Amino acid sequence: MARLQEAAGPAWRVTLHVEAGSTNALASVEPAAQHVVVADHQQAGRGRLDRAWVTPPGAALTFSAVCDPGVDTAWWPVVPLVAGYAVARAIGEVATLKWPNDVLVAGPSSGSGHRRKVCGILVERLNTQPPLAVIGIGINVDQTDAELPVPTATSLALAGRPVDRTELFGDVLRHLRESLDTFAASPAGFVDHYRARSATLGERVRVDLPGDRSITGRVVDVDAHGGLVVDTDDGTLTLSAGDVVHLRPGE
Ligand code: BT5
């Protein structure tokens, strides 16, 4: 525990749980800005839309950082992108972002450049005064192939990037604080940083939308409010939510 607090630095107050249901749920109970709840083993991790985030004991980094983004409500949709960007920076050049905030790295057997998800992020907004963001971050660090829940996942170890979990934790928090500060200083300008890390810009994609609809097209932009701009046969659409699948040639 002392190592975790030391890695986080004085800007954050860290609470460690050996086992927890969901760190996002725990962090929301008595929310306080700059508090980080960490689980060594998260047993009921939450994804978006009631999906599960599944990690074995001791192999992943699962935590939730509570913060006040310090921006007008209109800019809150960008907060998840800021978090994804911060994690990608902490992991290094090999990491790119699938819109809005999945962090991808090359898979274990992917000379072809096929990339897999190494980190998922769930941002929830609390109606406190001021409103606080609970930024839940799950990073696959040491998992073996057999320990990954889905074929689209990989871990840093499998991608040839072994890293100490505690060091990575400190790096992510440092980048998170830095990226949130950059964002708060100029919310409209943040997306320029994000675009440079995007694996989705320029790609042909299918986007599965809430409510069983999907669209296909080419991604032409991520706008200043974090929206995905897609050219489709029926015109240009700007999406604020959805699951993106990068299509391969011919798909
Ligand atoms: C996410 O949702 O990617 C957000 C995940 C956030 C997890 C963190 S861990 C700390 C904090 N506390 C929580 O309770 N949650 C946060 P989504 O985009 O909906 O992706 C979920 C989907 O990713 C699942 O339906 C699986 O297909 C896949 N998945 C589940 N576990 C995974 C893993 N360990 N690695 C990669 N993919 C996974």
PDB file of C-alpha atoms in Angstrom, residues 79-191:
ATOM      1  CA  VAL A  79     -13.462  13.626 -20.313  1.00  0.00           C
ATOM      2  CA  PRO A  80     -13.397   9.911 -21.361  1.00  0.00           C
ATOM      3  CA  LEU A  81     -11.181  10.830 -24.318  1.00  0.00           C
ATOM      4  CA  VAL A  82      -8.828  12.699 -21.997  1.00  0.00           C
ATOM      5  CA  ALA A  83      -8.567   9.602 -19.797  1.00  0.00           C
ATOM      6  CA  GLY A  84      -7.850   7.319 -22.763  1.00  0.00           C
ATOM      7  CA  TYR A  85      -5.212   9.714 -24.031  1.00  0.00           C
ATOM      8  CA  ALA A  86      -3.524   9.777 -20.619  1.00  0.00           C
ATOM      9  CA  VAL A  87      -3.369   5.971 -20.443  1.00  0.00           C
ATOM     10  CA  ALA A  88      -2.002   5.732 -23.989  1.00  0.00           C
ATOM     11  CA  ARG A  89       0.734   8.223 -23.073  1.00  0.00           C
ATOM     12  CA  ALA A  90       1.598   6.276 -19.936  1.00  0.00           C
ATOM     13  CA  ILE A  91       1.914   3.019 -21.909  1.00  0.00           C
ATOM     14  CA  GLY A  92       4.040   4.670 -24.586  1.00  0.00           C
ATOM     15  CA  GLU A  93       4.267   5.052 -28.349  1.00  0.00           C
ATOM     16  CA  VAL A  94       2.911   1.543 -29.014  1.00  0.00           C
ATOM     17  CA  ALA A  95      -0.523   2.474 -27.676  1.00  0.00           C
ATOM     18  CA  THR A  96      -3.272   3.960 -29.840  1.00  0.00           C
ATOM     19  CA  LEU A  97      -6.921   4.796 -29.182  1.00  0.00           C
ATOM     20  CA  LYS A  98     -10.050   3.250 -30.636  1.00  0.00           C
ATOM     21  CA  TRP A  99     -12.833   5.802 -30.315  1.00  0.00           C
ATOM     22  CA  PRO A 100     -13.851   6.846 -27.802  1.00  0.00           C
ATOM     23  CA  ASN A 101     -11.297   5.500 -25.352  1.00  0.00           C
ATOM     24  CA  ASP A 102     -10.264   1.863 -25.790  1.00  0.00           C
ATOM     25  CA  VAL A 103      -6.483   1.645 -25.635  1.00  0.00           C
ATOM     26  CA  LEU A 104      -5.040  -0.754 -28.223  1.00  0.00           C
ATOM     27  CA  VAL A 105      -1.656  -2.377 -28.663  1.00  0.00           C
ATOM     28  CA  ALA A 106      -0.455  -4.992 -31.138  1.00  0.00           C
ATOM     29  CA  GLY A 107      -1.632  -8.496 -30.187  1.00  0.00           C
ATOM     30  CA  PRO A 108       0.764 -11.370 -29.474  1.00  0.00           C
ATOM     31  CA  SER A 109       0.719 -12.866 -32.969  1.00  0.00           C
ATOM     32  CA  SER A 110      -0.037  -9.829 -35.005  1.00  0.00           C
ATOM     33  CA  GLY A 111       2.738  -9.095 -37.419  1.00  0.00           C
ATOM     34  CA  SER A 112      -0.121  -7.931 -39.634  1.00  0.00           C
ATOM     35  CA  GLY A 113      -0.614  -4.955 -37.377  1.00  0.00           C
ATOM     36  CA  HIS A 114      -3.890  -6.218 -35.939  1.00  0.00           C
ATOM     37  CA  ARG A 115      -4.416  -4.427 -32.645  1.00  0.00           C
ATOM     38  CA  ARG A 116      -6.220  -5.540 -29.517  1.00  0.00           C
ATOM     39  CA  LYS A 117      -7.719  -3.917 -26.448  1.00  0.00           C
ATOM     40  CA  VAL A 118      -5.366  -3.627 -23.489  1.00  0.00           C
ATOM     41  CA  CYS A 119      -7.357  -1.080 -21.488  1.00  0.00           C
ATOM     42  CA  GLY A 120     -10.996  -0.127 -21.031  1.00  0.00           C
ATOM     43  CA  ILE A 121     -12.244   3.054 -19.378  1.00  0.00           C
ATOM     44  CA  LEU A 122     -15.595   3.840 -17.793  1.00  0.00           C
ATOM     45  CA  VAL A 123     -16.266   7.454 -16.809  1.00  0.00           C
ATOM     46  CA  GLU A 124     -19.282   8.181 -14.632  1.00  0.00           C
ATOM     47  CA  ARG A 125     -20.540  11.594 -13.570  1.00  0.00           C
ATOM     48  CA  LEU A 126     -21.644  12.197 -10.006  1.00  0.00           C
ATOM     49  CA  ASN A 127     -24.181  14.905  -9.205  1.00  0.00           C
ATOM     50  CA  THR A 128     -22.097  16.359  -6.414  1.00  0.00           C
ATOM     51  CA  GLN A 129     -21.349  20.057  -6.056  1.00  0.00           C
ATOM     52  CA  PRO A 130     -19.185  20.548  -8.108  1.00  0.00           C
ATOM     53  CA  PRO A 131     -19.933  17.478 -10.243  1.00  0.00           C
ATOM     54  CA  LEU A 132     -17.155  14.911  -9.980  1.00  0.00           C
ATOM     55  CA  ALA A 133     -15.961  12.401 -12.552  1.00  0.00           C
ATOM     56  CA  VAL A 134     -15.245   8.827 -11.524  1.00  0.00           C
ATOM     57  CA  ILE A 135     -12.656   7.672 -14.049  1.00  0.00           C
ATOM     58  CA  GLY A 136     -12.488   3.857 -13.954  1.00  0.00           C
ATOM     59  CA  ILE A 137      -9.455   2.380 -15.655  1.00  0.00           C
ATOM     60  CA  GLY A 138      -8.755  -1.299 -16.281  1.00  0.00           C
ATOM     61  CA  ILE A 139      -5.416  -2.270 -17.814  1.00  0.00           C
ATOM     62  CA  ASN A 140      -4.406  -5.829 -18.691  1.00  0.00           C
ATOM     63  CA  VAL A 141      -0.836  -6.055 -17.459  1.00  0.00           C
ATOM     64  CA  ASP A 142       0.362  -9.634 -16.879  1.00  0.00           C
ATOM     65  CA  GLN A 143      -2.459 -11.834 -18.173  1.00  0.00           C
ATOM     66  CA  THR A 144      -1.627 -14.890 -20.246  1.00  0.00           C
ATOM     67  CA  ASP A 145      -3.711 -15.677 -23.334  1.00  0.00           C
ATOM     68  CA  ALA A 146      -5.780 -18.150 -21.315  1.00  0.00           C
ATOM     69  CA  GLU A 147      -6.565 -15.478 -18.712  1.00  0.00           C
ATOM     70  CA  LEU A 148      -8.114 -13.048 -21.210  1.00  0.00           C
ATOM     71  CA  PRO A 149     -11.911 -13.089 -21.416  1.00  0.00           C
ATOM     72  CA  VAL A 150     -12.338 -12.319 -25.130  1.00  0.00           C
ATOM     73  CA  PRO A 151     -10.259 -12.801 -28.317  1.00  0.00           C
ATOM     74  CA  THR A 152     -10.162  -9.031 -28.929  1.00  0.00           C
ATOM     75  CA  ALA A 153      -8.162  -8.526 -25.706  1.00  0.00           C
ATOM     76  CA  THR A 154      -4.451  -8.605 -25.027  1.00  0.00           C
ATOM     77  CA  SER A 155      -2.136  -7.733 -22.145  1.00  0.00           C
ATOM     78  CA  LEU A 156       1.004  -5.639 -21.993  1.00  0.00           C
ATOM     79  CA  ALA A 157       3.042  -8.772 -21.210  1.00  0.00           C
ATOM     80  CA  LEU A 158       1.643 -10.581 -24.260  1.00  0.00           C
ATOM     81  CA  ALA A 159       2.391  -7.549 -26.403  1.00  0.00           C
ATOM     82  CA  GLY A 160       6.028  -7.749 -25.330  1.00  0.00           C
ATOM     83  CA  ARG A 161       5.780  -4.802 -22.934  1.00  0.00           C
ATOM     84  CA  PRO A 162       6.202  -6.229 -19.440  1.00  0.00           C
ATOM     85  CA  VAL A 163       5.791  -3.525 -16.814  1.00  0.00           C
ATOM     86  CA  ASP A 164       5.580  -3.288 -13.042  1.00  0.00           C
ATOM     87  CA  ARG A 165       1.934  -2.682 -12.069  1.00  0.00           C
ATOM     88  CA  THR A 166       2.766  -0.133  -9.382  1.00  0.00           C
ATOM     89  CA  GLU A 167       5.040   1.873 -11.665  1.00  0.00           C
ATOM     90  CA  LEU A 168       2.400   1.877 -14.375  1.00  0.00           C
ATOM     91  CA  PHE A 169      -0.184   3.015 -11.821  1.00  0.00           C
ATOM     92  CA  GLY A 170       1.988   6.029 -10.931  1.00  0.00           C
ATOM     93  CA  ASP A 171       2.642   6.846 -14.593  1.00  0.00           C
ATOM     94  CA  VAL A 172      -1.062   6.711 -15.480  1.00  0.00           C
ATOM     95  CA  LEU A 173      -2.029   9.002 -12.594  1.00  0.00           C
ATOM     96  CA  ARG A 174       0.703  11.476 -13.474  1.00  0.00           C
ATOM     97  CA  HIS A 175      -0.429  11.585 -17.115  1.00  0.00           C
ATOM     98  CA  LEU A 176      -4.060  11.762 -16.057  1.00  0.00           C
ATOM     99  CA  ARG A 177      -3.464  14.837 -13.875  1.00  0.00           C
ATOM    100  CA  GLU A 178      -1.355  16.442 -16.609  1.00  0.00           C
ATOM    101  CA  SER A 179      -3.878  15.723 -19.385  1.00  0.00           C
ATOM    102  CA  LEU A 180      -6.807  16.953 -17.259  1.00  0.00           C
ATOM    103  CA  ASP A 181      -4.907  20.192 -16.615  1.00  0.00           C
ATOM    104  CA  THR A 182      -4.169  20.648 -20.333  1.00  0.00           C
ATOM    105  CA  PHE A 183      -7.835  19.974 -21.062  1.00  0.00           C
ATOM    106  CA  ALA A 184      -9.124  22.413 -18.421  1.00  0.00           C
ATOM    107  CA  ALA A 185      -6.792  25.136 -19.700  1.00  0.00           C
ATOM    108  CA  SER A 186      -8.186  24.851 -23.249  1.00  0.00           C
ATOM    109  CA  PRO A 187     -11.073  22.381 -23.628  1.00  0.00           C
ATOM    110  CA  ALA A 188     -11.589  23.129 -27.330  1.00  0.00           C
ATOM    111  CA  GLY A 189      -7.943  22.456 -28.136  1.00  0.00           C
ATOM    112  CA  PHE A 190      -7.660  19.099 -26.416  1.00  0.00           C
ATOM    113  CA  VAL A 191      -8.900  17.042 -29.319  1.00  0.00           C
TER     114      VAL A 191
END
